[in-house]
Amino acid sequence: MKNCLFSVSYAGLWGQDALTLNDFVLKAAALGYEGIEIMCKRPHLYPYTADDAAVSALKRLIDEKHLTVACMGAYTSFTAGSESREVPLSDLQVSYVREIARIGVKLGCRLVRIFTGYDNGREPFGDQWKACVTAIRACCDAVSDLGVTISIQNHHDIAVDTEALLEMYREIDRPNLGLMVDAWSMFLRGEDIERSLEKAGAKMTFSTVADYIVLPRYQYRPAMVNYERVEPSLVKAVRMGEGTMDYKRYFTALRNVGYNGWVSYETCSPIRGGGSIENIDGYTVSFLDYMKGHGFSK
């Protein structure tokens, strides 16, 4: 499996220190990564302000550092805006995805990661499902002439379970559609890892990983002189191999289904030890050490 670093880790979105996209490229190369995943929103690559000159300069830097752009990370929710149907929010997102795909091709990348949608709590679930299917079909059609694959990551509420994601995949029915598996999502929801990966394996284009500890929460009830469990538990990011998630099992299952593609490491939440660049570096290096130490990468 090939190692990849997601630029969101150095975007400063959770109070951490941040790097520019160019500095992130330099950082990924210096740490020893083979590939990068680019966050396609501010403060990194916002497609509508990335002109041809800026994209060309970024491509030269990536090539000079012998990196591969493995994935372009788009941010979508096709259930957003149901309270304002006169605004073509899905169409705007499809246009955004098309622009990301166009820039990705210039950077040598033909894979765009998207999300489905959050359950907005206002519309029937079936209507929200249909809205996601319609929009994702439109995304696939919008980039087909570029030779780009759209891949759904198991992140948002709609079709987050692997069985549901596979059902949506079949319903969308586009040749340039793939699936992306975010390991922590599967672990936190208690999926059967081997069974799920066996079903999704042939359709997988990418995998995302990060390690976490799960901290149960309780509320004190004085009248009962006791504690009541509060759900959900708190989840906090830790270095690879220090969390409660069984990554050896996960990567073994990936290998068993024949997956030999990119595995992208991210820190996309507050992390143990604080948000300094030095601490984030420690996290990103720990992933490489873990993968090599367990024989999952070169």
mmCIF file of C-alpha atoms in Angstrom:
data_model
loop_
_atom_site.group_PDB
_atom_site.id
_atom_site.type_symbol
_atom_site.label_atom_id
_atom_site.label_comp_id
_atom_site.label_asym_id
_atom_site.label_seq_id
_atom_site.Cartn_x
_atom_site.Cartn_y
_atom_site.Cartn_z
ATOM 1 C CA MET A 1 0.000 0.000 0.000
ATOM 2 C CA LYS A 2 1.157 3.532 -0.800
ATOM 3 C CA ASN A 3 1.320 6.271 1.839
ATOM 4 C CA CYS A 4 -0.338 9.635 1.393
ATOM 5 C CA LEU A 5 -0.706 12.727 3.601
ATOM 6 C CA PHE A 6 -3.866 14.834 3.577
ATOM 7 C CA SER A 7 -3.203 18.571 3.614
ATOM 8 C CA VAL A 8 -6.151 19.112 5.991
ATOM 9 C CA SER A 9 -3.724 18.013 8.730
ATOM 10 C CA TYR A 10 -1.851 21.301 8.331
ATOM 11 C CA ALA A 11 -4.805 23.585 7.569
ATOM 12 C CA GLY A 12 -5.271 24.899 11.120
ATOM 13 C CA LEU A 13 -9.004 24.194 11.155
ATOM 14 C CA TRP A 14 -9.145 22.994 14.787
ATOM 15 C CA GLY A 15 -6.956 25.613 16.392
ATOM 16 C CA GLN A 16 -3.668 24.055 15.286
ATOM 17 C CA ASP A 17 -0.861 25.939 13.623
ATOM 18 C CA ALA A 18 -1.199 26.004 9.847
ATOM 19 C CA LEU A 19 0.939 25.760 6.720
ATOM 20 C CA THR A 20 0.235 27.162 3.290
ATOM 21 C CA LEU A 21 -0.400 24.585 0.586
ATOM 22 C CA ASN A 22 3.089 25.101 -0.871
ATOM 23 C CA ASP A 23 4.677 24.678 2.551
ATOM 24 C CA PHE A 24 2.583 21.569 3.087
ATOM 25 C CA VAL A 25 4.011 20.082 -0.122
ATOM 26 C CA LEU A 26 7.520 20.750 1.167
ATOM 27 C CA LYS A 27 6.593 19.226 4.522
ATOM 28 C CA ALA A 28 5.135 16.037 3.008
ATOM 29 C CA ALA A 29 8.251 15.529 0.912
ATOM 30 C CA ALA A 30 10.590 16.185 3.825
ATOM 31 C CA LEU A 31 8.759 13.670 6.021
ATOM 32 C CA GLY A 32 9.058 10.955 3.389
ATOM 33 C CA TYR A 33 5.549 10.634 1.979
ATOM 34 C CA GLU A 34 4.952 9.269 -1.525
ATOM 35 C CA GLY A 35 1.744 11.151 -2.220
ATOM 36 C CA ILE A 36 -0.495 13.955 -1.058
ATOM 37 C CA GLU A 37 -4.226 14.531 -0.852
ATOM 38 C CA ILE A 38 -5.180 18.173 -1.357
ATOM 39 C CA MET A 39 -7.922 19.849 0.655
ATOM 40 C CA CYS A 40 -9.999 21.763 -1.888
ATOM 41 C CA LYS A 41 -11.180 24.687 0.192
ATOM 42 C CA ARG A 42 -9.581 27.633 1.941
ATOM 43 C CA PRO A 43 -6.929 27.990 3.256
ATOM 44 C CA HIS A 44 -5.483 25.471 0.787
ATOM 45 C CA LEU A 45 -6.713 24.956 -2.766
ATOM 46 C CA TYR A 46 -9.881 26.947 -3.288
ATOM 47 C CA PRO A 47 -10.660 26.207 -6.941
ATOM 48 C CA TYR A 48 -12.153 29.576 -7.852
ATOM 49 C CA THR A 49 -9.048 31.510 -6.853
ATOM 50 C CA ALA A 50 -6.516 28.995 -8.214
ATOM 51 C CA ASP A 51 -5.687 30.490 -11.601
ATOM 52 C CA ASP A 52 -3.667 28.730 -14.287
ATOM 53 C CA ALA A 53 -0.393 30.331 -13.193
ATOM 54 C CA ALA A 54 -0.851 29.257 -9.586
ATOM 55 C CA VAL A 55 -1.792 25.701 -10.581
ATOM 56 C CA SER A 56 1.220 25.450 -12.908
ATOM 57 C CA ALA A 57 3.546 26.662 -10.156
ATOM 58 C CA LEU A 58 2.044 24.139 -7.730
ATOM 59 C CA LYS A 59 2.515 21.360 -10.273
ATOM 60 C CA ARG A 60 6.198 22.276 -10.724
ATOM 61 C CA LEU A 61 6.753 22.190 -6.964
ATOM 62 C CA ILE A 62 5.030 18.821 -6.605
ATOM 63 C CA ASP A 63 7.107 17.385 -9.456
ATOM 64 C CA GLU A 64 10.339 18.803 -8.047
ATOM 65 C CA LYS A 65 9.622 17.039 -4.756
ATOM 66 C CA HIS A 66 8.781 13.763 -6.548
ATOM 67 C CA LEU A 67 5.307 13.602 -5.035
ATOM 68 C CA THR A 68 2.085 12.286 -6.546
ATOM 69 C CA VAL A 69 -1.266 14.002 -6.079
ATOM 70 C CA ALA A 70 -3.282 10.959 -5.077
ATOM 71 C CA CYS A 71 -6.635 12.623 -4.472
ATOM 72 C CA MET A 72 -8.443 15.954 -4.569
ATOM 73 C CA GLY A 73 -10.593 16.298 -1.446
ATOM 74 C CA ALA A 74 -13.894 18.066 -2.165
ATOM 75 C CA TYR A 75 -16.358 19.105 0.544
ATOM 76 C CA THR A 76 -20.000 18.499 -0.325
ATOM 77 C CA SER A 77 -23.344 17.954 1.360
ATOM 78 C CA PHE A 78 -26.126 17.417 -1.144
ATOM 79 C CA THR A 79 -28.851 17.660 1.491
ATOM 80 C CA ALA A 80 -27.931 21.231 2.442
ATOM 81 C CA GLY A 81 -30.293 24.104 1.736
ATOM 82 C CA SER A 82 -33.633 22.304 1.693
ATOM 83 C CA GLU A 83 -35.170 25.354 3.387
ATOM 84 C CA SER A 84 -34.259 27.507 0.350
ATOM 85 C CA ARG A 85 -35.138 25.453 -2.721
ATOM 86 C CA GLU A 86 -34.921 28.503 -4.978
ATOM 87 C CA VAL A 87 -31.125 28.446 -4.523
ATOM 88 C CA PRO A 88 -29.490 25.804 -6.792
ATOM 89 C CA LEU A 89 -27.126 24.566 -4.091
ATOM 90 C CA SER A 90 -26.684 21.080 -5.537
ATOM 91 C CA ASP A 91 -25.891 22.520 -8.967
ATOM 92 C CA LEU A 92 -23.384 24.901 -7.398
ATOM 93 C CA GLN A 93 -21.685 21.981 -5.667
ATOM 94 C CA VAL A 94 -21.572 19.990 -8.889
ATOM 95 C CA SER A 95 -19.886 22.985 -10.555
ATOM 96 C CA TYR A 96 -17.405 23.126 -7.659
ATOM 97 C CA VAL A 97 -16.618 19.426 -8.093
ATOM 98 C CA ARG A 98 -16.148 19.911 -11.853
ATOM 99 C CA GLU A 99 -13.669 22.735 -11.243
ATOM 100 C CA ILE A 100 -11.736 20.636 -8.738
ATOM 101 C CA ALA A 101 -11.584 17.800 -11.256
ATOM 102 C CA ARG A 102 -10.287 20.160 -13.949
ATOM 103 C CA ILE A 103 -7.491 21.412 -11.686
ATOM 104 C CA GLY A 104 -6.772 17.878 -10.513
ATOM 105 C CA VAL A 105 -6.110 16.748 -14.074
ATOM 106 C CA LYS A 106 -3.567 19.568 -14.438
ATOM 107 C CA LEU A 107 -1.878 18.286 -11.279
ATOM 108 C CA GLY A 108 -1.834 14.724 -12.598
ATOM 109 C CA CYS A 109 -4.741 13.510 -10.458
ATOM 110 C CA ARG A 110 -7.966 11.943 -11.721
ATOM 111 C CA LEU A 111 -9.636 11.115 -8.419
ATOM 112 C CA VAL A 112 -12.015 13.439 -6.538
ATOM 113 C CA ARG A 113 -13.331 12.579 -3.080
ATOM 114 C CA ILE A 114 -16.860 13.725 -2.185
ATOM 115 C CA PHE A 115 -19.343 13.259 0.662
ATOM 116 C CA THR A 116 -23.065 12.442 0.430
ATOM 117 C CA GLY A 117 -25.086 14.632 2.809
ATOM 118 C CA TYR A 118 -25.975 15.227 6.443
ATOM 119 C CA ASP A 119 -29.449 14.214 7.586
ATOM 120 C CA ASN A 120 -31.054 17.653 7.789
ATOM 121 C CA GLY A 121 -33.931 16.516 10.025
ATOM 122 C CA ARG A 122 -36.480 18.425 7.932
ATOM 123 C CA GLU A 123 -37.170 16.201 4.938
ATOM 124 C CA PRO A 124 -38.094 12.532 4.737
ATOM 125 C CA PHE A 125 -34.957 10.417 4.693
ATOM 126 C CA GLY A 126 -35.899 8.896 1.338
ATOM 127 C CA ASP A 127 -36.083 12.351 -0.249
ATOM 128 C CA GLN A 128 -32.633 13.181 1.083
ATOM 129 C CA TRP A 129 -31.276 9.900 -0.244
ATOM 130 C CA LYS A 130 -32.717 10.667 -3.680
ATOM 131 C CA ALA A 131 -31.206 14.165 -3.646
ATOM 132 C CA CYS A 132 -27.750 12.665 -2.972
ATOM 133 C CA VAL A 133 -28.142 10.062 -5.717
ATOM 134 C CA THR A 134 -29.236 12.710 -8.239
ATOM 135 C CA ALA A 135 -26.390 15.083 -7.356
ATOM 136 C CA ILE A 136 -23.689 12.406 -7.364
ATOM 137 C CA ARG A 137 -24.856 11.200 -10.771
ATOM 138 C CA ALA A 138 -24.532 14.794 -11.945
ATOM 139 C CA CYS A 139 -20.990 14.994 -10.506
ATOM 140 C CA CYS A 140 -19.969 11.820 -12.319
ATOM 141 C CA ASP A 141 -21.453 13.067 -15.583
ATOM 142 C CA ALA A 142 -19.835 16.491 -15.162
ATOM 143 C CA VAL A 143 -16.306 15.042 -15.007
ATOM 144 C CA SER A 144 -16.617 12.056 -17.316
ATOM 145 C CA ASP A 145 -15.067 13.903 -20.266
ATOM 146 C CA LEU A 146 -11.988 14.573 -18.111
ATOM 147 C CA GLY A 147 -11.441 10.896 -17.338
ATOM 148 C CA VAL A 148 -11.963 11.605 -13.629
ATOM 149 C CA THR A 149 -13.399 9.214 -11.048
ATOM 150 C CA ILE A 150 -15.731 10.479 -8.331
ATOM 151 C CA SER A 151 -15.489 8.525 -5.079
ATOM 152 C CA ILE A 152 -17.891 8.641 -2.150
ATOM 153 C CA GLN A 153 -16.361 8.579 1.321
ATOM 154 C CA ASN A 154 -18.301 7.034 4.222
ATOM 155 C CA HIS A 155 -18.481 10.231 6.237
ATOM 156 C CA HIS A 156 -21.862 12.003 6.150
ATOM 157 C CA ASP A 157 -25.094 10.583 7.556
ATOM 158 C CA ILE A 158 -26.691 9.494 4.291
ATOM 159 C CA ALA A 159 -25.440 6.010 3.322
ATOM 160 C CA VAL A 160 -22.610 6.008 5.855
ATOM 161 C CA ASP A 161 -22.871 2.296 6.652
ATOM 162 C CA THR A 162 -21.074 0.093 4.124
ATOM 163 C CA GLU A 163 -24.235 -1.822 3.199
ATOM 164 C CA ALA A 164 -26.071 1.457 2.604
ATOM 165 C CA LEU A 165 -23.107 2.921 0.728
ATOM 166 C CA LEU A 166 -23.045 -0.082 -1.595
ATOM 167 C CA GLU A 167 -26.783 0.296 -2.168
ATOM 168 C CA MET A 168 -26.278 3.941 -3.119
ATOM 169 C CA TYR A 169 -23.342 3.003 -5.350
ATOM 170 C CA ARG A 170 -25.554 0.583 -7.275
ATOM 171 C CA GLU A 171 -28.365 3.122 -7.533
ATOM 172 C CA ILE A 172 -26.092 5.890 -8.857
ATOM 173 C CA ASP A 173 -24.875 3.461 -11.514
ATOM 174 C CA ARG A 174 -22.054 5.399 -13.132
ATOM 175 C CA PRO A 175 -18.869 3.837 -14.567
ATOM 176 C CA ASN A 176 -16.654 6.583 -13.097
ATOM 177 C CA LEU A 177 -17.892 6.122 -9.529
ATOM 178 C CA GLY A 178 -15.832 4.566 -6.751
ATOM 179 C CA LEU A 179 -15.915 4.131 -2.996
ATOM 180 C CA MET A 180 -13.569 5.482 -0.341
ATOM 181 C CA VAL A 181 -13.325 3.902 3.080
ATOM 182 C CA ASP A 182 -12.573 5.997 6.148
ATOM 183 C CA ALA A 183 -11.412 3.460 8.724
ATOM 184 C CA TRP A 184 -12.337 5.434 11.843
ATOM 185 C CA SER A 185 -15.938 5.747 10.670
ATOM 186 C CA MET A 186 -16.214 1.964 10.396
ATOM 187 C CA PHE A 187 -14.636 1.391 13.807
ATOM 188 C CA LEU A 188 -16.701 3.986 15.657
ATOM 189 C CA ARG A 189 -19.958 2.589 14.263
ATOM 190 C CA GLY A 190 -18.999 -0.969 15.122
ATOM 191 C CA GLU A 191 -18.975 -2.431 11.610
ATOM 192 C CA ASP A 192 -17.633 -5.905 10.933
ATOM 193 C CA ILE A 193 -14.386 -4.797 9.276
ATOM 194 C CA GLU A 194 -13.573 -7.973 7.370
ATOM 195 C CA ARG A 195 -17.108 -8.455 6.101
ATOM 196 C CA SER A 196 -17.488 -4.817 5.023
ATOM 197 C CA LEU A 197 -14.141 -4.628 3.256
ATOM 198 C CA GLU A 198 -14.788 -7.911 1.491
ATOM 199 C CA LYS A 199 -17.967 -6.416 0.028
ATOM 200 C CA ALA A 200 -16.503 -3.000 -0.811
ATOM 201 C CA GLY A 201 -12.987 -4.079 -1.776
ATOM 202 C CA ALA A 202 -13.351 -4.307 -5.554
ATOM 203 C CA LYS A 203 -14.941 -0.850 -5.686
ATOM 204 C CA MET A 204 -12.431 0.866 -3.378
ATOM 205 C CA THR A 205 -10.283 3.618 -4.836
ATOM 206 C CA PHE A 206 -8.786 5.072 -1.638
ATOM 207 C CA SER A 207 -8.616 4.689 2.136
ATOM 208 C CA THR A 208 -8.320 7.313 4.867
ATOM 209 C CA VAL A 209 -6.988 6.614 8.356
ATOM 210 C CA ALA A 210 -6.415 8.318 11.685
ATOM 211 C CA ASP A 211 -6.197 6.909 15.195
ATOM 212 C CA TYR A 212 -8.344 7.880 18.165
ATOM 213 C CA ILE A 213 -9.123 7.054 21.743
ATOM 214 C CA VAL A 214 -12.757 6.713 22.762
ATOM 215 C CA LEU A 215 -13.581 8.314 26.122
ATOM 216 C CA PRO A 216 -16.944 7.385 27.709
ATOM 217 C CA ARG A 217 -19.000 10.287 29.100
ATOM 218 C CA TYR A 218 -21.185 10.325 32.223
ATOM 219 C CA GLN A 219 -23.487 12.796 33.938
ATOM 220 C CA TYR A 220 -23.837 12.752 37.717
ATOM 221 C CA ARG A 221 -27.407 12.305 39.043
ATOM 222 C CA PRO A 222 -27.399 13.532 42.694
ATOM 223 C CA ALA A 223 -30.838 12.113 43.500
ATOM 224 C CA MET A 224 -29.582 8.639 42.650
ATOM 225 C CA VAL A 225 -26.054 9.185 43.990
ATOM 226 C CA ASN A 226 -24.913 7.667 40.710
ATOM 227 C CA TYR A 227 -23.818 8.383 37.154
ATOM 228 C CA GLU A 228 -25.787 8.080 33.948
ATOM 229 C CA ARG A 229 -24.036 7.174 30.712
ATOM 230 C CA VAL A 230 -24.175 9.932 28.087
ATOM 231 C CA GLU A 231 -23.924 9.121 24.384
ATOM 232 C CA PRO A 232 -22.012 9.493 22.214
ATOM 233 C CA SER A 233 -18.574 9.044 23.748
ATOM 234 C CA LEU A 234 -15.863 11.643 23.277
ATOM 235 C CA VAL A 235 -13.355 10.829 20.549
ATOM 236 C CA LYS A 236 -9.869 12.345 20.588
ATOM 237 C CA ALA A 237 -7.086 11.950 18.056
ATOM 238 C CA VAL A 238 -3.833 10.286 19.116
ATOM 239 C CA ARG A 239 -0.751 9.079 17.290
ATOM 240 C CA MET A 240 -1.019 6.058 15.047
ATOM 241 C CA GLY A 241 -0.952 2.879 17.112
ATOM 242 C CA GLU A 242 -1.862 4.616 20.389
ATOM 243 C CA GLY A 243 -5.624 4.550 19.936
ATOM 244 C CA THR A 244 -8.395 2.057 20.585
ATOM 245 C CA MET A 245 -8.831 1.141 16.928
ATOM 246 C CA ASP A 246 -7.449 -2.167 15.688
ATOM 247 C CA TYR A 247 -5.519 -0.967 12.662
ATOM 248 C CA LYS A 248 -3.509 -4.143 12.271
ATOM 249 C CA ARG A 249 -6.807 -5.921 11.704
ATOM 250 C CA TYR A 250 -7.949 -3.216 9.280
ATOM 251 C CA PHE A 251 -4.829 -3.249 7.101
ATOM 252 C CA THR A 252 -4.708 -7.036 7.128
ATOM 253 C CA ALA A 253 -8.303 -7.081 5.900
ATOM 254 C CA LEU A 254 -7.417 -4.554 3.173
ATOM 255 C CA ARG A 255 -4.531 -6.741 2.051
ATOM 256 C CA ASN A 256 -6.747 -9.835 2.082
ATOM 257 C CA VAL A 257 -9.216 -8.245 -0.362
ATOM 258 C CA GLY A 258 -6.347 -7.331 -2.677
ATOM 259 C CA TYR A 259 -6.280 -3.597 -2.000
ATOM 260 C CA ASN A 260 -2.892 -2.115 -2.846
ATOM 261 C CA GLY A 261 -3.768 1.536 -3.368
ATOM 262 C CA TRP A 262 -3.337 4.778 -1.471
ATOM 263 C CA VAL A 263 -3.800 5.069 2.281
ATOM 264 C CA SER A 264 -4.141 8.696 3.328
ATOM 265 C CA TYR A 265 -3.282 9.825 6.841
ATOM 266 C CA GLU A 266 -5.056 12.814 8.353
ATOM 267 C CA THR A 267 -5.332 14.730 11.592
ATOM 268 C CA CYS A 268 -8.710 16.401 11.235
ATOM 269 C CA SER A 269 -9.690 17.136 14.834
ATOM 270 C CA PRO A 270 -8.063 18.425 18.027
ATOM 271 C CA ILE A 271 -5.097 16.206 18.855
ATOM 272 C CA ARG A 272 -3.403 15.056 22.029
ATOM 273 C CA GLY A 273 -0.364 17.212 22.760
ATOM 274 C CA GLY A 274 -1.604 20.432 21.201
ATOM 275 C CA GLY A 275 -1.585 21.991 17.771
ATOM 276 C CA SER A 276 2.032 22.986 17.161
ATOM 277 C CA ILE A 277 3.581 22.082 13.820
ATOM 278 C CA GLU A 278 6.144 19.991 15.714
ATOM 279 C CA ASN A 279 3.402 17.935 17.356
ATOM 280 C CA ILE A 280 1.528 17.486 14.067
ATOM 281 C CA ASP A 281 4.812 16.364 12.495
ATOM 282 C CA GLY A 282 5.089 13.736 15.204
ATOM 283 C CA TYR A 283 1.667 12.415 14.281
ATOM 284 C CA THR A 284 2.371 12.281 10.560
ATOM 285 C CA VAL A 285 5.706 10.523 11.121
ATOM 286 C CA SER A 286 4.068 8.021 13.479
ATOM 287 C CA PHE A 287 1.839 6.881 10.613
ATOM 288 C CA LEU A 288 4.823 6.130 8.365
ATOM 289 C CA ASP A 289 6.562 4.316 11.209
ATOM 290 C CA TYR A 290 3.438 2.275 11.941
ATOM 291 C CA MET A 291 2.934 1.239 8.331
ATOM 292 C CA LYS A 292 6.569 0.227 7.854
ATOM 293 C CA GLY A 293 6.811 -1.435 11.249
ATOM 294 C CA HIS A 294 3.835 -3.671 10.491
ATOM 295 C CA GLY A 295 4.856 -4.431 6.913
ATOM 296 C CA PHE A 296 2.005 -2.545 5.272
ATOM 297 C CA SER A 297 4.224 -0.238 3.206
ATOM 298 C CA LYS A 298 7.788 -0.012 1.937
#
